[in-house]
Coordinates of C-alpha atoms in Angstrom, one line a residue:
Chain A
M10 CA -11.4 -25.9 23.0
T11 CA -9.5 -22.7 23.9
D12 CA -6.9 -23.5 21.2
K13 CA -9.7 -23.5 18.7
H14 CA -10.8 -20.1 19.9
Q15 CA -7.3 -18.7 19.7
E16 CA -7.0 -20.0 16.2
D17 CA -10.3 -18.4 15.3
L18 CA -9.1 -15.1 16.5
M19 CA -5.8 -15.4 14.6
H20 CA -7.8 -16.3 11.5
I21 CA -10.1 -13.3 11.9
R22 CA -7.2 -10.9 12.4
S23 CA -5.3 -12.3 9.3
M24 CA -8.4 -12.1 7.2
M25 CA -9.1 -8.5 8.2
E26 CA -5.5 -7.5 7.4
R27 CA -5.2 -9.4 4.2
S28 CA -8.4 -8.1 2.8
S29 CA -7.8 -4.5 3.6
R30 CA -4.1 -4.0 3.3
F31 CA -1.7 -4.8 0.4
I32 CA 0.9 -6.9 2.2
S33 CA 2.9 -8.2 -0.7
L34 CA 5.0 -5.0 -0.9
S35 CA 8.6 -6.3 -0.8
G36 CA 11.4 -4.5 1.1
L37 CA 13.7 -5.4 -1.8
S38 CA 11.6 -3.1 -4.0
G39 CA 12.6 -0.3 -1.8
V40 CA 16.3 -1.2 -1.8
F41 CA 16.4 -1.4 -5.6
A42 CA 14.5 1.8 -6.0
G43 CA 17.0 3.4 -3.7
L44 CA 19.9 2.0 -5.8
S45 CA 18.4 3.3 -9.0
A46 CA 18.0 6.8 -7.5
L47 CA 21.6 6.7 -6.2
A48 CA 22.9 5.8 -9.6
G49 CA 20.8 8.4 -11.4
G50 CA 21.7 11.1 -8.8
T51 CA 25.4 10.3 -8.9
Y52 CA 25.3 10.4 -12.7
V53 CA 23.7 13.9 -12.7
Y54 CA 26.2 15.1 -10.1
I55 CA 29.2 13.9 -12.0
R56 CA 27.8 15.3 -15.3
L57 CA 27.4 18.7 -13.7
K58 CA 30.8 18.7 -12.2
N59 CA 32.4 17.8 -15.5
L60 CA 30.6 20.6 -17.2
G61 CA 31.9 23.0 -14.5
V62 CA 28.4 23.8 -13.3
D63 CA 28.4 24.2 -9.6
Y64 CA 25.1 22.7 -8.6
L65 CA 25.6 23.6 -5.0
T66 CA 25.0 27.3 -5.6
S67 CA 21.7 28.4 -7.1
E68 CA 23.3 31.4 -8.8
N69 CA 24.4 31.2 -12.3
A70 CA 22.1 28.2 -12.9
Y71 CA 21.7 28.5 -16.6
Y72 CA 21.2 25.2 -18.3
E73 CA 21.1 24.4 -22.0
K74 CA 18.0 22.8 -23.4
E75 CA 19.8 19.6 -24.3
L76 CA 21.1 19.2 -20.7
V77 CA 17.6 19.7 -19.3
L78 CA 16.3 17.1 -21.7
E79 CA 19.1 14.7 -20.7
F80 CA 18.4 15.0 -17.0
F81 CA 14.7 14.6 -17.7
L82 CA 15.5 11.3 -19.4
V83 CA 17.7 10.2 -16.6
A84 CA 14.9 10.9 -14.2
L85 CA 12.5 8.8 -16.3
A86 CA 15.0 6.0 -16.4
V87 CA 15.4 6.0 -12.6
L88 CA 11.6 5.9 -12.4
F89 CA 11.4 3.1 -14.9
F90 CA 13.9 0.9 -13.1
A91 CA 12.4 1.6 -9.7
I92 CA 8.9 0.7 -10.8
T93 CA 10.1 -2.4 -12.7
F94 CA 12.1 -3.7 -9.7
G95 CA 9.2 -2.8 -7.5
I96 CA 6.7 -4.8 -9.5
Y97 CA 9.1 -7.7 -10.0
F98 CA 9.9 -8.2 -6.3
T99 CA 6.3 -7.7 -5.3
F100 CA 5.1 -10.4 -7.7
Q101 CA 7.8 -12.7 -6.3
K102 CA 6.7 -12.1 -2.8
S103 CA 3.0 -12.6 -3.5
K104 CA 3.7 -15.8 -5.4
K105 CA 5.8 -17.1 -2.6
N106 CA 3.1 -16.4 0.0
N107 CA 0.4 -17.5 -2.4
H108 CA -1.5 -14.2 -2.0
P109 CA -3.7 -12.9 -4.9
I110 CA -2.1 -9.8 -6.3
W111 CA -4.8 -7.9 -8.2
T112 CA -7.4 -7.2 -5.5
S113 CA -9.3 -4.1 -4.6
T114 CA -6.7 -3.4 -2.0
T115 CA -4.0 -3.2 -4.7
K116 CA -6.2 -0.8 -6.7
N117 CA -6.8 1.3 -3.6
L118 CA -3.1 1.5 -2.9
L119 CA -2.3 2.5 -6.5
I120 CA -5.0 5.1 -6.8
N121 CA -4.0 6.7 -3.5
L122 CA -0.3 6.8 -4.4
T123 CA -1.0 8.0 -7.9
I124 CA -3.2 11.0 -7.2
P125 CA -0.6 13.1 -5.3
L126 CA 2.2 11.8 -7.5
F127 CA 0.4 12.9 -10.7
V128 CA -0.2 16.3 -9.3
G129 CA 3.5 16.5 -8.3
F130 CA 4.4 15.4 -11.8
V131 CA 2.4 18.2 -13.4
F132 CA 3.8 20.7 -10.9
C133 CA 7.3 19.7 -11.8
L134 CA 6.6 20.0 -15.5
S135 CA 5.4 23.5 -14.9
L136 CA 8.6 24.3 -12.9
L137 CA 10.6 22.9 -15.9
M138 CA 8.7 25.1 -18.3
H139 CA 9.3 28.2 -16.2
H140 CA 12.9 27.4 -15.7
L141 CA 12.6 27.1 -11.9
F142 CA 14.9 24.2 -11.8
V143 CA 16.0 24.7 -8.1
F144 CA 12.4 23.9 -7.0
I145 CA 12.2 20.5 -8.7
A146 CA 14.1 18.5 -6.1
P147 CA 12.1 19.9 -3.1
A148 CA 8.8 19.4 -5.0
T149 CA 9.5 15.7 -5.8
L150 CA 10.4 15.0 -2.2
L151 CA 7.3 16.8 -0.9
F152 CA 4.8 15.3 -3.3
Y153 CA 6.3 11.8 -2.8
G154 CA 6.1 12.2 1.0
L155 CA 2.4 13.2 0.8
A156 CA 1.7 10.3 -1.6
L157 CA 3.2 7.8 0.9
I158 CA 1.2 9.2 3.8
N159 CA -2.0 9.1 1.7
A160 CA -1.4 5.4 0.8
E161 CA -0.6 4.4 4.3
K162 CA -4.0 3.0 5.0
Y163 CA -3.7 0.4 2.3
T164 CA -0.4 -1.2 3.0
F165 CA 2.1 -1.6 5.8
S166 CA 1.4 1.5 7.9
D167 CA 5.2 1.9 8.4
I168 CA 5.4 3.6 5.0
K169 CA 4.0 6.8 6.7
Y170 CA 7.3 7.2 8.6
L171 CA 9.2 7.2 5.3
G172 CA 6.6 9.7 4.1
Y173 CA 7.3 12.0 7.1
L174 CA 11.0 11.8 6.6
E175 CA 10.6 12.7 2.9
L176 CA 8.5 15.7 3.9
L177 CA 11.1 16.9 6.4
L178 CA 13.8 16.6 3.8
G179 CA 11.6 18.3 1.2
M180 CA 10.8 21.2 3.5
A181 CA 14.4 21.6 4.6
S182 CA 15.6 21.6 1.0
L183 CA 13.3 24.6 0.3
F184 CA 15.7 26.7 2.4
F185 CA 18.8 25.4 0.8
L186 CA 17.9 25.9 -2.8
G187 CA 20.7 24.8 -5.1
K188 CA 21.6 21.9 -2.8
G189 CA 18.4 20.1 -4.0
L190 CA 20.3 17.3 -5.7
L191 CA 22.0 16.4 -2.4
F192 CA 18.6 16.2 -0.6
W193 CA 17.1 14.3 -3.5
I194 CA 19.9 11.7 -3.3
I195 CA 19.4 11.3 0.5
G196 CA 15.6 11.1 0.2
F197 CA 15.2 8.8 -2.8
G198 CA 18.4 6.9 -2.5
V199 CA 19.6 6.5 1.0
L200 CA 16.2 6.5 2.7
H201 CA 14.7 4.0 0.3
I202 CA 17.6 1.6 0.9
L203 CA 17.4 1.9 4.7
Y204 CA 13.7 1.6 4.7
G205 CA 13.7 -1.3 2.3
I206 CA 16.2 -3.2 4.5
I207 CA 14.0 -2.5 7.6
L208 CA 10.8 -3.6 5.9
F209 CA 12.5 -6.7 4.5
K210 CA 13.8 -7.8 7.9
K211 CA 10.5 -7.1 9.6
Y212 CA 8.1 -8.8 7.2
K213 CA 10.3 -11.6 5.9
Chain B
M6 CA -25.6 -21.0 31.3
S7 CA -21.9 -21.2 30.8
I8 CA -20.1 -18.7 28.7
I9 CA -19.5 -21.3 26.0
D10 CA -23.3 -21.4 25.3
K11 CA -23.2 -17.7 24.6
L12 CA -20.9 -18.2 21.7
N13 CA -22.8 -17.6 18.5
K14 CA -23.3 -20.9 16.7
D15 CA -23.8 -19.1 13.4
F16 CA -20.1 -18.2 13.4
E17 CA -18.8 -21.6 14.2
S18 CA -17.4 -22.3 10.7
R19 CA -14.1 -21.0 9.6
V20 CA -15.6 -19.8 6.3
R21 CA -18.2 -17.8 8.1
L22 CA -15.7 -16.2 10.4
G23 CA -13.6 -15.3 7.3
I24 CA -16.6 -13.8 5.5
M25 CA -17.5 -11.7 8.5
S26 CA -13.9 -10.5 9.1
I27 CA -13.4 -9.5 5.6
L28 CA -16.8 -7.6 5.4
L29 CA -16.1 -5.8 8.7
V30 CA -13.2 -4.0 7.3
N31 CA -14.4 -3.5 3.7
D32 CA -17.4 -2.2 1.8
W33 CA -18.9 -4.3 -1.0
V34 CA -16.7 -7.4 -1.7
D35 CA -17.5 -9.4 -4.8
F36 CA -17.7 -13.2 -5.0
T37 CA -14.5 -13.8 -6.9
E38 CA -12.4 -11.7 -4.5
M39 CA -14.0 -13.3 -1.5
K40 CA -13.3 -16.8 -2.9
S41 CA -9.6 -16.1 -3.5
L42 CA -9.2 -14.4 -0.1
L43 CA -10.7 -17.4 1.7
A44 CA -9.4 -20.0 -0.6
V45 CA -12.7 -22.0 -0.7
T46 CA -14.7 -23.5 -3.5
D47 CA -17.7 -21.8 -5.2
G48 CA -20.2 -24.1 -3.6
N49 CA -18.7 -23.7 -0.1
L50 CA -18.8 -19.9 -0.3
A51 CA -22.3 -19.9 -1.8
S52 CA -23.8 -22.0 1.0
H53 CA -22.1 -20.2 3.8
S54 CA -23.0 -16.8 2.5
A55 CA -26.6 -17.9 2.0
G56 CA -26.6 -19.0 5.6
L57 CA -25.4 -15.6 6.8
E58 CA -27.8 -13.8 4.6
K59 CA -30.7 -15.9 6.0
M60 CA -29.6 -14.7 9.5
N61 CA -29.7 -11.1 8.1
Y62 CA -26.0 -10.7 9.0
I63 CA -25.0 -9.9 5.4
E64 CA -26.6 -8.2 2.4
V65 CA -26.2 -9.8 -1.0
K66 CA -26.4 -7.8 -4.2
K67 CA -26.7 -9.5 -7.6
E68 CA -26.1 -7.4 -10.7
F69 CA -25.0 -7.8 -14.3
V70 CA -21.7 -6.4 -15.5
G71 CA -22.1 -6.6 -19.2
K72 CA -23.4 -10.1 -19.7
K73 CA -21.7 -11.5 -16.6
P74 CA -23.6 -11.9 -13.3
K75 CA -21.8 -10.4 -10.4
T76 CA -22.6 -11.1 -6.7
S77 CA -21.3 -8.8 -4.0
Y78 CA -21.6 -8.9 -0.2
R79 CA -21.8 -6.3 2.5
V80 CA -22.2 -6.6 6.3
T81 CA -25.5 -5.4 7.8
N82 CA -25.7 -3.6 11.1
T83 CA -27.2 -6.7 12.7
G84 CA -24.2 -8.6 11.5
R85 CA -21.7 -6.1 12.7
V86 CA -23.2 -6.1 16.2
A87 CA -23.5 -9.9 16.3
F88 CA -19.9 -10.4 15.1
K89 CA -18.5 -7.8 17.6
E90 CA -20.2 -9.6 20.4
H91 CA -18.8 -12.9 19.2
L92 CA -15.3 -11.4 19.1
D93 CA -15.8 -10.1 22.7
F94 CA -16.8 -13.5 23.9
L95 CA -13.9 -15.2 22.2
E96 CA -11.5 -12.7 23.9
K97 CA -13.1 -13.3 27.3
L98 CA -12.8 -17.0 26.9
I99 CA -9.1 -16.9 26.1
K100 CA -8.4 -14.5 28.9
S101 CA -10.2 -16.5 31.5
K102 CA -8.1 -19.6 30.6

């Protein structure tokens, strides 16, 4: 009899969680997003070095239009790969666990992620327009961190810790303008990979 | 009266437990989503939700989205209180083991 009650309680807990949180997020998505960011960041770093531009000092930061456009495209490519891998691994995981993927939880998660990210995107576009390039890396870290914390209620709540770390990095990088690329690579590359591995191990 | 008798008979079925758990942590949930979360048949969900509605534990809303009928559920205050009590009893039972 008590076994049945115990099972009842487990059933209740699982239903509450499954219906209110998106739990098909795969750790592998994080790892591959991190790898894409590492690749993109390294490419930009090498490109600047070959051009003789010292990214690490904010002075003398004059960039030609073509170069800005190129880096913008690199950023879009990184975003594209990160999202594609993210969707792919998430689909895989939800299929494996036989969980429906397009539920109101999924929509809530996406909306809550998208709002801060979209504002951040517009903000960065304005920075580009005003040639305030040194602020772009800190801004992406800050808005991304806020987006993660905002979406925490709708998926594994551990993503808020990733959010806090991104915010710390973003704030720190504001005081080291010119070293933004370094912070960006740590925040989007290294942290994603580490976090992805932790998530993967924990919820396998 | 033993503690077992205090367990709410209305929540004995797994499907009913599922419906209540889902509604406790969500606002309106529609029929299709409820069905896929619980992995039950249409008829099964319909009869259990009708039972819960009769007890005034849940509220049922029927509307048309375009030409398709759409049924959604929400927990009532009575239902919330009754289910919380049920959970407390379950917990006590397991602890007293």
